[in-house]
Amino acid sequence: MKKYFHGGIHPADGSDKLLSNQVPIRVYTPKSVEISMKQSPNGFSKAIVKPGDKVSKGDLIGVPANFSAANVHASVSGTVKDIILAKDNFNREYEIVVIESDKEEDMISNIPEREYEKKLVDLSSYSKEEIIGKMKEGGLIGMGGAGFPTHIKYETKEVINYILINGAECEPYLTCDHILMKEHGYAIINGVLLFVKAANAKKAYICIEDNKQDVAHELENIISGKNLPIEIVILPTRYPQGGERQLVEAVLRTEVPAGELPSSVGTIINNVGTAKAMADIVLGGVPVISRLVTVTGKVNTPCNYLVPIGTRYSELIEQSGGFTAEICRVVEGGPMTGNCLFIGNNPKDLKGSVAKNTSGLLVLEDLPKSESPCIRCGECERVCPAGLAPFKIDFAAIEGNINLCEKLYATECISCGCCSYVCPAKRELAYRITEAKNEIIRIRRERGGK
Amino acid sequence: MKLKVADQLHDVGPHIRMNRTTKEIMQDVVIALIPAFLGSIYFFGIKALILVMTAVTTCVISEYIWQKLRKEPLTVSDWSAVVTGILLAFNVPATTPVWAVMVASVFAIIVAKQFFGGIGSNFANPALMGRALLLFLWPASISGYVSTYHAGADAVSSATVLGLYKSGSQISQFSKWDMFIGNIPGCIGETSKLLLLIGFAYLCYRRVVNISTTAAYILTVLLVTFIFSGEGLFKGDILVNLLSGGLILGACYMMTDYASVAPRVKVTLAVIAGLITAGIRLWGMLPEGVSYGILAANCLSGLVDNLIKPHIYGVNVKKSK
Amino acid sequence: MKDNRLKGIIALAVVTVISFGVIYGSKILVKDNTTNGNTTDNNQNQQDLPGAIDVSGAEGIVSARELTDDSGNVTGYSVVSEAKGFAKPVTWEIIFENDAKTIREVKVVSHAETPGYGANMEEESYLNQFKGIKAPIYLKGQAPASDAGSESGASDTTEGFKDGIYRVESEEMDNGYYYMLTLKVENGAITNVVFDGMNELGEYKSYLSSVGKYVMTEDGLTWKEQADALAQYVIEHQSVKGLAVDENGKTDAVAGVSISINNFLELAEKALEMAATGEGAQNAGGDNAPVSADGEFGEIDAISGATFTTNAILELVNNAYEFIKNYAGK
């Protein structure tokens, strides 16, 4: 039975993914890394090292300073060269730890060596509490983009029946999850089983879009005949299939109530990358210190890189042969929900480094855009996965009418960007609605209510 | 309170966009209307060309002047005024004086569209409003339905097929085939169903319109007239009602206008418009009800949109365990 | 997307060209198949058929032929006859029995009369009334007394008006309309007056005003109602005396009439002059209406509201009768 969610778009024809999923992974070890203490949109950690300290790969170098943060570890062995202070878009300060590597060491190589990467491992000796403890220790956060500390999700009081593993990778251009599933199937399955144990769940569903059938087959082969509480689910390719609420709608045929978390309907959702990292932490004893990053778009040699956390973006672009267009816009993440880091033509001016939740670095040609009046075509309403009427919220937001925005359920926006994508008048719908949503949440928090 | 606007708005995502613009959509509509336009010249002669050109020019100039005077950003280049002009001209007979078309065009653009905020904010279809103005103030100017040149006659006036059907007269001099290709008296653009439909097929192919709106409107009209318009129930002449008057023109090009028909409830509004059109055709004093039916649906658009609530993800959903 | 569009436009262009081919093609086909009021076509058709009768010299007769059965006996006659209707000729085929007097049936060949008025001749109920009646035909109640004996013209009466129908039309258009007035005198008195206007396109002003296409004011009588009121005045007063007008042509004499009545007055006065002397009178049967020699005749209903059409029908049927009577030697 086909599993659908409401709304959605098809923003690409497949040629985007072909740029980077046909080439083998490249391993890159930089000479120095910049590990940010802000590893997720709202999570700030505090550095516990200072310049001059010697660190080894895997050492703890940062501890959470707020609710949405996690432990941060050194991704290379060497010396702490500097601690840089930086500010984000909202003027919040955070530190960046610069470590210079002192060994020409091969970082975590691509070849599966350890046991859990070659076969399924017996997990009976691990208890639920232990697993969750390791999540916290290892600094495990959502590697699919949100970057929320995983252990907090699993510490929920709700009864969890199902784990949904997000292998959809619905954003155009990104292929790191695809490659990960292809190369590290066993590790992922082990990680998934750990999750199931950690939540006392009945079953886990690994959700894969139908443009990755090869991977689905491989995973099927791994689990077949072994009576595991895992099922591979193929979903139709559509954006944003990988959104939490859309997965719940498509796979579990139910909706997460407004304002609630997926745990309220008995499910926890994790990215496949997080599952693999889970296996690394518990079975490999290695905290989160590296990941796959897709570097693609207008670069000479797009491909997926296996890099330590903290690798500079400018170096990645250089490794890929530099820009191929005049003025480029560099996006961190996917083209629909990613942040624009930089617009220009010199990669050396590009700031920033790989964080735990950086799935890709996308280089697009920068084209001018301008908004024109809404023609009420209704396309945005048709594609919105949340069922909203974006053009109405847009009008209300421009007037500053927050009450109307609230009545129109701007808080249910998932910021997927489908509305802006289809708009023929090129209006910045997603942006304004997200702003309105944040404003409403801020006001509600001030009032003290929910 | 005002929301913070990004300094460079084009910094924000999404960073890829569908490459369809307003101008392209409007141009597609114009392209779709070209076959019917050529047909109108073939059937009604040079006057049809003059009227369409007048309407288009007057509409474009009106919009330009209005936006310049009001120091508003110019949106004339999005071709929407061109579409309004063509549709307005299509809705009047070939004997309409040029000045009437000009007045209607000015009214349609300035009052029916720009007064309410310009494109996307008009509450009713501007072309239909222009025609309604003419009907209201100078009915004689658009009353002369001309028989087509194609038939060999020299612009002999005759009533339209619907007029005959309604008064119970014989309409045998018009075959169904004539009605389909457009060899009947009527307004400039409404007569050739064949040409209108191939333009509509193009619009569907380009995803500019939603075929369910059109289908709902036509089916409602046909169903009601089928049941009630013949002698006795269920004896109405479906083909006559389908192929005569402005039904196909209205269903394909007016009902699918964006701003005046709220997007989510398009089909419901099409049914309402269909009921009113059928009602006027059957029991009203005019033989033709398409313009008023669609205008009525336009006016009810806001109300219906409020009455039929959308389903928002996660709202009114029970928590399940 | 651009490719998509180009493909769509090309497809549209191709289908449009094909459609025009179809439209133009059907026009050619249609012209071949139907007779469209062109008398020469009709002639050809009839003359190709067996039993054709030479109609040269006969006024208003398009064609005629004998109808025979298999053994060659004449079973009837078919005469295609035409007369001027409101704007263009009305052409009918009249089928007579072999007595050249009784009408078996009639068929409409072509006309350009106004729908809702003259075009109602097409209705089966109207055409059926001709079945089996005897020519010459008159409007019900208008048959001349059988011993009248006069071919045309009014009956002589010393006082009052001369019997007959008097038709006057305006020479020039006034404000887009021609006007016409018909006045009927029976037994010396005016019994019927009809006043109407027609525009360039052949539309009656009475028709236009009745369906709301010619509107003068919001309340008040329609033009047709006012025309009828003026007509009624003349019938009541048997003259136009008392219809005083001001410099705008308006009068107070008739209730509800606010139009300028100059057109009406001009035609009415002329008609009254003609009626007084009997000049130009037409009988109910038209200019050449034969008087029934044997006293038998047929009566038909007029078409409501279509005087000219009705007269045309009478004329063409009686012409056909006259022709076939002469031909058959009866």
Coordinates of N, CA and C in Angstrom, one line a residue, chain B residues 28-43 90 177 180-181 192-203 253, chain C residues 6-25:
Chain B
D28 N 0.8 32.2 -21.1 CA 0.1 30.9 -21.4 C -1.3 31.1 -21.7
V29 N -2.0 31.9 -20.9 CA -3.4 32.1 -21.1 C -3.7 32.8 -22.4
V30 N -2.8 33.8 -22.7 CA -3.0 34.5 -24.0 C -2.8 33.5 -25.1
I31 N -1.8 32.7 -25.0 CA -1.5 31.7 -26.1 C -2.7 30.8 -26.3
A32 N -3.3 30.4 -25.2 CA -4.5 29.5 -25.3 C -5.6 30.2 -25.9
L33 N -5.7 31.5 -25.8 CA -6.9 32.2 -26.4 C -6.7 32.6 -27.9
I34 N -5.5 32.3 -28.3 CA -5.2 32.7 -29.7 C -6.1 31.9 -30.7
P35 N -6.2 30.6 -30.6 CA -7.1 30.0 -31.6 C -8.5 30.6 -31.6
A36 N -9.1 30.8 -30.5 CA -10.4 31.4 -30.5 C -10.4 32.8 -31.0
F37 N -9.3 33.5 -30.8 CA -9.2 34.8 -31.4 C -9.2 34.8 -32.9
L38 N -8.4 33.9 -33.4 CA -8.3 33.7 -34.9 C -9.7 33.3 -35.4
G39 N -10.3 32.4 -34.7 CA -11.7 32.0 -35.1 C -12.6 33.2 -35.1
S40 N -12.5 34.0 -34.2 CA -13.5 35.2 -34.1 C -13.3 36.1 -35.3
I41 N -12.1 36.2 -35.8 CA -11.9 37.1 -36.9 C -12.5 36.4 -38.2
Y42 N -12.3 35.1 -38.2 CA -12.8 34.3 -39.4 C -14.3 34.4 -39.4
F43 N -15.0 34.3 -38.2 CA -16.4 34.2 -38.2 C -17.0 35.6 -38.2
F90 N -14.0 39.2 -25.8 CA -14.7 37.9 -26.2 C -16.1 37.9 -25.7
W177 N -23.3 20.6 -35.0 CA -21.9 20.8 -35.5 C -21.6 22.3 -35.7
F180 N -20.7 23.7 -32.5 CA -19.4 23.3 -32.0 C -18.3 24.0 -32.6
I181 N -18.4 24.2 -34.0 CA -17.3 24.9 -34.6 C -17.4 26.4 -34.5
S192 N -17.0 29.6 -30.8 CA -16.3 28.4 -31.3 C -15.8 27.6 -30.2
K193 N -16.6 26.6 -29.8 CA -16.3 25.7 -28.7 C -15.0 24.9 -29.1
L194 N -14.9 24.5 -30.3 CA -13.8 23.7 -30.7 C -12.5 24.5 -30.4
L195 N -12.4 25.7 -30.8 CA -11.2 26.5 -30.6 C -10.9 26.8 -29.2
L196 N -12.0 27.1 -28.4 CA -11.9 27.3 -27.0 C -11.3 26.1 -26.3
L197 N -11.8 24.9 -26.7 CA -11.4 23.7 -26.0 C -10.0 23.4 -26.3
I198 N -9.5 23.6 -27.5 CA -8.1 23.2 -27.7 C -7.2 24.2 -26.9
G199 N -7.6 25.4 -26.8 CA -6.8 26.3 -26.0 C -6.8 25.9 -24.5
F200 N -8.0 25.4 -24.1 CA -8.1 24.9 -22.7 C -7.2 23.7 -22.5
A201 N -7.1 22.8 -23.5 CA -6.2 21.7 -23.4 C -4.8 22.1 -23.2
Y202 N -4.4 23.1 -23.9 CA -3.1 23.6 -23.7 C -2.8 24.1 -22.3
L203 N -3.8 24.8 -21.7 CA -3.7 25.3 -20.4 C -3.6 24.2 -19.4
Y253 N -12.3 29.7 -19.0 CA -11.4 30.8 -18.8 C -11.8 31.8 -17.7
Chain C
L6 N 7.5 25.0 -25.3 CA 7.7 25.0 -26.7 C 6.9 23.9 -27.3
K7 N 7.0 22.7 -26.7 CA 6.2 21.6 -27.2 C 4.7 21.9 -27.2
G8 N 4.3 22.5 -26.1 CA 2.9 22.8 -26.0 C 2.4 23.8 -27.0
I9 N 3.2 24.8 -27.3 CA 2.8 25.8 -28.3 C 2.8 25.2 -29.7
I10 N 3.8 24.4 -30.0 CA 3.8 23.7 -31.3 C 2.5 22.9 -31.5
A11 N 2.2 22.1 -30.4 CA 1.1 21.2 -30.5 C -0.2 22.0 -30.7
L12 N -0.3 23.1 -30.0 CA -1.5 24.0 -30.1 C -1.6 24.5 -31.5
A13 N -0.5 25.0 -32.0 CA -0.5 25.6 -33.4 C -1.0 24.5 -34.4
V14 N -0.4 23.3 -34.3 CA -0.8 22.3 -35.2 C -2.3 22.0 -35.1
V15 N -2.8 21.8 -33.9 CA -4.2 21.5 -33.7 C -5.1 22.6 -34.2
T16 N -4.6 23.9 -34.0 CA -5.4 25.0 -34.5 C -5.5 25.0 -36.0
V17 N -4.4 24.7 -36.7 CA -4.5 24.7 -38.1 C -5.4 23.6 -38.6
I18 N -5.3 22.4 -37.9 CA -6.2 21.3 -38.3 C -7.7 21.8 -38.1
S19 N -7.9 22.4 -36.9 CA -9.3 22.8 -36.6 C -9.9 23.8 -37.7
F20 N -9.0 24.7 -38.1 CA -9.5 25.6 -39.1 C -9.8 24.9 -40.4
G21 N -8.9 23.9 -40.7 CA -9.2 23.1 -41.8 C -10.6 22.5 -41.8
V22 N -10.9 22.0 -40.6 CA -12.2 21.3 -40.4 C -13.3 22.3 -40.5
I23 N -13.1 23.5 -39.9 CA -14.2 24.5 -40.0 C -14.4 24.9 -41.4
Y24 N -13.3 25.2 -42.1 CA -13.5 25.7 -43.5 C -14.0 24.6 -44.4
G25 N -13.6 23.3 -44.1 CA -14.1 22.2 -44.8 C -15.5 22.0 -44.7

